[in-house]
mmCIF file of C-alpha atoms in Angstrom:
data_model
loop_
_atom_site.group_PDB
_atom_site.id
_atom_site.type_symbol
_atom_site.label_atom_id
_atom_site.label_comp_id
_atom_site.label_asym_id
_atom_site.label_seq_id
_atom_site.Cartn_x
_atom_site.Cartn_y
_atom_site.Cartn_z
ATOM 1 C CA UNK A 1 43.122 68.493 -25.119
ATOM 2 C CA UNK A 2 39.836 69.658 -23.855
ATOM 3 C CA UNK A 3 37.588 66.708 -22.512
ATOM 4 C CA UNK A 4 33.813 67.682 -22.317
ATOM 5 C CA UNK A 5 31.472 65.423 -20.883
ATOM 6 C CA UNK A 6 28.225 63.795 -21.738
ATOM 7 C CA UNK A 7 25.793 63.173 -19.450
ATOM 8 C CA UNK A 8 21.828 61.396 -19.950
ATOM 9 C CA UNK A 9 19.352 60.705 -17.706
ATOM 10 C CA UNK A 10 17.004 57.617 -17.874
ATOM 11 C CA UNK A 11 14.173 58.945 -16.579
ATOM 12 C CA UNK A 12 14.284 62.691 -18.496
ATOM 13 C CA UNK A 13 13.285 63.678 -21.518
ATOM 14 C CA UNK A 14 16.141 65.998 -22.297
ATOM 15 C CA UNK A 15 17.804 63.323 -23.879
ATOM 16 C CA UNK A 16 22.277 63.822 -23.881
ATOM 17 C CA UNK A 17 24.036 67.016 -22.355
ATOM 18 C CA UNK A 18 27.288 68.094 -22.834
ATOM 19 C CA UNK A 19 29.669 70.224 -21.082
ATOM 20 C CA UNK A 20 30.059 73.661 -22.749
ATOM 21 C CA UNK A 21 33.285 74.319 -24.478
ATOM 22 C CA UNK A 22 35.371 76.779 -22.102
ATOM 23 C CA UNK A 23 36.173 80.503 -23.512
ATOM 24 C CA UNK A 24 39.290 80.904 -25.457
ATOM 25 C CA UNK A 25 40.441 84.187 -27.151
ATOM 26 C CA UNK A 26 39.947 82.548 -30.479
ATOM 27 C CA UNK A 27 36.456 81.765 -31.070
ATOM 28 C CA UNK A 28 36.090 78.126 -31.997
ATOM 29 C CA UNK A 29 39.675 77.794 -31.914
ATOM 30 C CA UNK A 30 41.855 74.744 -30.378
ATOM 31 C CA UNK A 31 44.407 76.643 -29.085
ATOM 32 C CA UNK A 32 44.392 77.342 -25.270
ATOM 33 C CA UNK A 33 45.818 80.606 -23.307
ATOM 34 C CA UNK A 34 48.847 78.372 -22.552
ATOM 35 C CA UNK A 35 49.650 76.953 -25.799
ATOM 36 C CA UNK A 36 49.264 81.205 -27.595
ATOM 37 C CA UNK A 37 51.131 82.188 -24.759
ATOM 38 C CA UNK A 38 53.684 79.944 -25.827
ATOM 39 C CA UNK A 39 54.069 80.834 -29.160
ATOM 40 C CA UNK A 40 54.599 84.590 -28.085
ATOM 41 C CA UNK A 41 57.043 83.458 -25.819
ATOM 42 C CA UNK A 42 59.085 81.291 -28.103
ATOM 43 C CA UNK A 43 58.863 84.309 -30.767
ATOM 44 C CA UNK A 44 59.636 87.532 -28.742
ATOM 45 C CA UNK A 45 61.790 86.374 -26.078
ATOM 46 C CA UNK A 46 63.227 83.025 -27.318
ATOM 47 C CA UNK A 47 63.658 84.088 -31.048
ATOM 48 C CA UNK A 48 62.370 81.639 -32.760
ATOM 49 C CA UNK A 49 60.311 82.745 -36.046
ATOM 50 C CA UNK A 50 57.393 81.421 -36.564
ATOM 51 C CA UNK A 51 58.293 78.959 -39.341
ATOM 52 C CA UNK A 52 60.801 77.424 -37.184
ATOM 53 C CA UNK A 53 58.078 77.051 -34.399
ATOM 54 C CA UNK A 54 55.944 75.238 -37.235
ATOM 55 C CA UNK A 55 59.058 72.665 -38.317
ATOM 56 C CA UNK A 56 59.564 71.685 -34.771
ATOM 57 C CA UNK A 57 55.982 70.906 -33.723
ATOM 58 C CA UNK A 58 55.874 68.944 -37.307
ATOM 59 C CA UNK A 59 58.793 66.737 -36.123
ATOM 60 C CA UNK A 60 56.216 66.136 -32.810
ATOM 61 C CA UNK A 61 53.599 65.418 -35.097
ATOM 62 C CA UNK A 62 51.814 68.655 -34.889
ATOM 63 C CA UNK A 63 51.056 70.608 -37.859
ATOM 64 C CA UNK A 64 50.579 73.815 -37.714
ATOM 65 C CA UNK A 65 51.247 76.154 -40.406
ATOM 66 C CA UNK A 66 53.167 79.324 -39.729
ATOM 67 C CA UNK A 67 50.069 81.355 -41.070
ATOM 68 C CA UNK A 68 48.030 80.124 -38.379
ATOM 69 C CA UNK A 69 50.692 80.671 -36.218
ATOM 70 C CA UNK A 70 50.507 84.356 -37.279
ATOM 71 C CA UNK A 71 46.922 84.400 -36.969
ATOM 72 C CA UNK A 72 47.221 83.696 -33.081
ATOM 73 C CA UNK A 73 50.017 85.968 -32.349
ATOM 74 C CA UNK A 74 47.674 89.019 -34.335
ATOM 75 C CA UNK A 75 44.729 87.918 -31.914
ATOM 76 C CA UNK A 76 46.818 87.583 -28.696
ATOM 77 C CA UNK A 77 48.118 90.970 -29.612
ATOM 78 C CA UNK A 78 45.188 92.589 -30.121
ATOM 79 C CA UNK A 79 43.538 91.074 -26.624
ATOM 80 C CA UNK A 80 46.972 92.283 -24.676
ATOM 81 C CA UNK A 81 46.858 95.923 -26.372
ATOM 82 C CA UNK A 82 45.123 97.348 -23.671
ATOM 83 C CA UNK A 83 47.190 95.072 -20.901
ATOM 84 C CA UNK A 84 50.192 97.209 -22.377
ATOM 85 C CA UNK A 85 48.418 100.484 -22.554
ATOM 86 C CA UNK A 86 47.754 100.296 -18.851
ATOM 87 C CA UNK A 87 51.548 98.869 -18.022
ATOM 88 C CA UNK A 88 52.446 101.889 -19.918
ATOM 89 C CA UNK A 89 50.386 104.170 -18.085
ATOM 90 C CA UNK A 90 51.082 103.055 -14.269
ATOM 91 C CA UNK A 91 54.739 103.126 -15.245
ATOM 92 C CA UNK A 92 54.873 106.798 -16.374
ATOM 93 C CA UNK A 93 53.215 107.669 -12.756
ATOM 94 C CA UNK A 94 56.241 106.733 -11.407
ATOM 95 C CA UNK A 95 58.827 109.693 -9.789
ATOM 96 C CA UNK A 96 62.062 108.162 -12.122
ATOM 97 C CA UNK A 97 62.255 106.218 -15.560
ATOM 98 C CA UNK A 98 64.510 104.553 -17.745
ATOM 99 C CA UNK A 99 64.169 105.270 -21.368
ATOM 100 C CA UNK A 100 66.099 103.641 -24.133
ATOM 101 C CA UNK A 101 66.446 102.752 -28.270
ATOM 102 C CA UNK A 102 67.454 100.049 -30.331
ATOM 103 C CA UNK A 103 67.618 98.631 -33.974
ATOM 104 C CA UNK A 104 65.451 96.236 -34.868
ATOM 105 C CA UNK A 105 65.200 94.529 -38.566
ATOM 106 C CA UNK A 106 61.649 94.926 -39.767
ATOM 107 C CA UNK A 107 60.526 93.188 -42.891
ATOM 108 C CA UNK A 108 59.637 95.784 -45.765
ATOM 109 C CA UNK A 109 57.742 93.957 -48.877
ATOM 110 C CA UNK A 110 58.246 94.700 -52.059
ATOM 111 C CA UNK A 111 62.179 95.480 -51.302
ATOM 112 C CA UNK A 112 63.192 92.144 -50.820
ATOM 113 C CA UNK A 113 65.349 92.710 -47.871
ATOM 114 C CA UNK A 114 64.495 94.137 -44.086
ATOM 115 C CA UNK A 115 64.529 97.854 -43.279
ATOM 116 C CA UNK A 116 65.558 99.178 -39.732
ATOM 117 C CA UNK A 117 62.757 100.043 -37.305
ATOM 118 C CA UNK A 118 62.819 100.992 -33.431
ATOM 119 C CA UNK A 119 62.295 99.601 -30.153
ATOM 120 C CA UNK A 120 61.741 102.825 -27.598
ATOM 121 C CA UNK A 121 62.104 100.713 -23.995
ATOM 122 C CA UNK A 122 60.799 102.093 -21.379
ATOM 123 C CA UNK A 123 61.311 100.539 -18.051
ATOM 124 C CA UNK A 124 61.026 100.878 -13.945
ATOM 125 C CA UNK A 125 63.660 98.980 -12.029
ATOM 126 C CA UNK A 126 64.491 100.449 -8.185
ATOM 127 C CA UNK A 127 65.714 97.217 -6.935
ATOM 128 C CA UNK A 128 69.393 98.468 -6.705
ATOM 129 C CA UNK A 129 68.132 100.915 -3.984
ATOM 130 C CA UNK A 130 65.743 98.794 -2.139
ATOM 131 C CA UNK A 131 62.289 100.634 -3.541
ATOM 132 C CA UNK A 132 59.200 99.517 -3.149
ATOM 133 C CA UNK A 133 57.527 99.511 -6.440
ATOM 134 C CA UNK A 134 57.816 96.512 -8.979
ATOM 135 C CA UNK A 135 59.875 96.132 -11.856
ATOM 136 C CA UNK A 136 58.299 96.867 -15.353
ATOM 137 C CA UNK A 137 59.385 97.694 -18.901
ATOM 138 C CA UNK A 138 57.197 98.709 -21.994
ATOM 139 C CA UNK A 139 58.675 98.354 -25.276
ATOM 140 C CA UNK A 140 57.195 100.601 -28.446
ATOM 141 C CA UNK A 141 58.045 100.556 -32.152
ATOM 142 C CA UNK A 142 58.757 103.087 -33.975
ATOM 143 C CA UNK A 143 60.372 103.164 -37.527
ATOM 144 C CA UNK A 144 62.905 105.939 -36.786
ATOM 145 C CA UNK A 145 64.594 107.043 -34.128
ATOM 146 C CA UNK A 146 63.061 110.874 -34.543
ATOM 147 C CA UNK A 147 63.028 112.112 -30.790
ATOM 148 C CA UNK A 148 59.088 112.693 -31.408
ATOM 149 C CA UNK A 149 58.605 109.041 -30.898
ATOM 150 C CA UNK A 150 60.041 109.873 -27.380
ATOM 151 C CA UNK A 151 57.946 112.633 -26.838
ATOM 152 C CA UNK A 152 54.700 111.008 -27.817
ATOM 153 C CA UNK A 153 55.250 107.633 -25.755
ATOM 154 C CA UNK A 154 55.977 109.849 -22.661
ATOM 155 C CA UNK A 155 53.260 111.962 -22.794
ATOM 156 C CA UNK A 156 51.853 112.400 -19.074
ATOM 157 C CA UNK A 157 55.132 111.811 -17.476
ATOM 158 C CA UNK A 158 57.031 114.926 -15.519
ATOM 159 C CA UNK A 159 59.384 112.728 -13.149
ATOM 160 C CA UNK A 160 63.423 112.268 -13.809
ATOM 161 C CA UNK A 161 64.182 110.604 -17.143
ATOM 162 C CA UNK A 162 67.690 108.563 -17.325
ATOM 163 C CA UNK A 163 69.085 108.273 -20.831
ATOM 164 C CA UNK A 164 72.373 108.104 -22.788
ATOM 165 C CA UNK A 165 73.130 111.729 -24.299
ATOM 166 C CA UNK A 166 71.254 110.734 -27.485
ATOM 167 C CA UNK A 167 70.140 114.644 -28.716
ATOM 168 C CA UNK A 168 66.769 113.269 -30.242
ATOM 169 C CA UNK A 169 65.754 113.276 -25.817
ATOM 170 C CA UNK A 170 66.765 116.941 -25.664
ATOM 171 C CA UNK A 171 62.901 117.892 -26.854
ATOM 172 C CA UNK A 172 61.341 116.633 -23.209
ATOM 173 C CA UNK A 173 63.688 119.243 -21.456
ATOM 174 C CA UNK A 174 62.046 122.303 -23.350
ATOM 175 C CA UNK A 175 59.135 124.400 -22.495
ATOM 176 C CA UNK A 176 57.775 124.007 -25.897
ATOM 177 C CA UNK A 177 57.338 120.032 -24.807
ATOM 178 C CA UNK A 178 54.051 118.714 -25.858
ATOM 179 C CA UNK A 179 52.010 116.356 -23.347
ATOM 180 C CA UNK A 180 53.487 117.576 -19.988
ATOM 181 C CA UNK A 181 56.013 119.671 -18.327
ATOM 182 C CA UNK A 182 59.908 119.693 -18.843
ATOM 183 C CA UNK A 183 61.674 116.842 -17.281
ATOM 184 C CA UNK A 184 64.533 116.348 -15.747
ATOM 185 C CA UNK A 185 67.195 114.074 -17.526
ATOM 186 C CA UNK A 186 69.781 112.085 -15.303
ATOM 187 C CA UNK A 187 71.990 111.100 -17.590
ATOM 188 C CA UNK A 188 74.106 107.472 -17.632
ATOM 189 C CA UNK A 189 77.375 107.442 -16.011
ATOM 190 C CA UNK A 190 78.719 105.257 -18.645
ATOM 191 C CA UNK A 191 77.833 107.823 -21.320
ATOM 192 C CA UNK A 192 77.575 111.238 -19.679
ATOM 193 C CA UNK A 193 77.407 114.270 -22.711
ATOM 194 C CA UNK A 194 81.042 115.297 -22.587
ATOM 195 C CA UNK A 195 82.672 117.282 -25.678
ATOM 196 C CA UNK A 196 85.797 115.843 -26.848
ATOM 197 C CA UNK A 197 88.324 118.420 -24.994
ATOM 198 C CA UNK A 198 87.064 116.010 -22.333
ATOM 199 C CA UNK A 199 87.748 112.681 -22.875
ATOM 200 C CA UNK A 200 90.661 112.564 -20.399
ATOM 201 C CA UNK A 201 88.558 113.671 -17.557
ATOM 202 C CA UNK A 202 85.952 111.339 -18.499
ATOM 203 C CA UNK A 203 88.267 108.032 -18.650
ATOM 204 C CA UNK A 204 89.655 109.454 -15.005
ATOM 205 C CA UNK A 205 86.067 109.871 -13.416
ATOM 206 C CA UNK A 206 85.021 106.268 -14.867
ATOM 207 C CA UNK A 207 88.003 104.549 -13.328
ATOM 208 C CA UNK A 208 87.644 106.219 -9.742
ATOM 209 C CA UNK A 209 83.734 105.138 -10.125
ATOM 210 C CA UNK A 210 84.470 101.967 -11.125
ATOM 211 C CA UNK A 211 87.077 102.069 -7.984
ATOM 212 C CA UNK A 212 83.945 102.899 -5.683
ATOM 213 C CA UNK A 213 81.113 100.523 -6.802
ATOM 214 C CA UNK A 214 83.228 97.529 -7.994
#
């Protein structure tokens, strides 16, 4: 609830004045920074489609179609673009990243059913060694898992990559890499690139690591 106020003088001619609205991202709109940020929340971190968030703010008395709904998250993601762009860009001046791919069901019209898309995370965390700089993690879609999505979101970064031994990564180590330098890949002890032959060694190296940091 916004309250505005209305003031009037007696003795001036201006007759009533009222408060100005306060800014919101959507123009004219009701819904506050808190209330959008909400819905984002409840959708991308909380799970909670967007017709679900409409059926339980009906049984508050609240209605709100999901289409609305959609509106907002479409405007808050278009004002936080350029919040991400420059998340994204501050993390890839760091010396080390983390850089990682998942499924994610993306709706497809026309077929009736989803398709599978991409999320490409990547993400700053030097807490485990006591660094300095803070936490962060950008995530980008993609709709395949093509290794030039990799190369294109890390454009301007030459510091250490860690990864899994996905080979779609193997691009950024070559001098032919577009949009910096080759980097340097630290691969994941829990999935090092080993060939079969092996295996053995591998399961012995895991346990005695396991033996150290456990």
């Amino acid at each position: 609830m916004t309250i505005r106020p209305k003031y009037a003088c007696r003795r001036c001619a201006g007759g009533v004045t009222q408060a100005p609205a306060p800014a919101h991202l959507i123009e004219g709109g009701l819904p506050t920074e808190g209330a959008l940020a909400h819905v984002l929340v409840s959708k991308y971190a909380d799970h909670l489609p967007l017709y679900r968030q409409s059926q339980i703010l009906a049984r508050a008395g609240i209605e709100l179609h999901r289409s609305t709904l959609a509106d907002w998250v479409g405007t808050a993601a278009f004002h936080l673009g350029p919040v991400v762009d420059r998340l994204s860009e501050h993390l890839k001046r760091s010396d080390k990243l983390f850089m990682d791919e998942t499924t994610a069901p993306v709706l497809d019209p026309g077929r009736g059913r989803t398709k599978t898309g991409y999320l490409w995370a990547l993400a700053r965390d030097d807490r485990s060694w006591g660094g300095a700089d803070p936490p962060g993690v950008v995530f980008t879609y993609a709709p395949d898992r093509a290794g030039e999505n990799a190369e294109r979101i890390l454009q301007g970064f030459d510091g250490i990559l860690q990864l899994d031994g996905y080979p779609g990564y193997n691009r950024l180590t070559r001098p032919s890499r577009t949009g910096g330098v080759p980097i340097t890949v630290a691969h994941c002890w829990a999935q090092p690139p080993l060939p079969p032959a092996r295996e053995s060694a591998l399961c012995r190296s895991t346990r005695k690591f396991r033996q150290v940091y456990n």
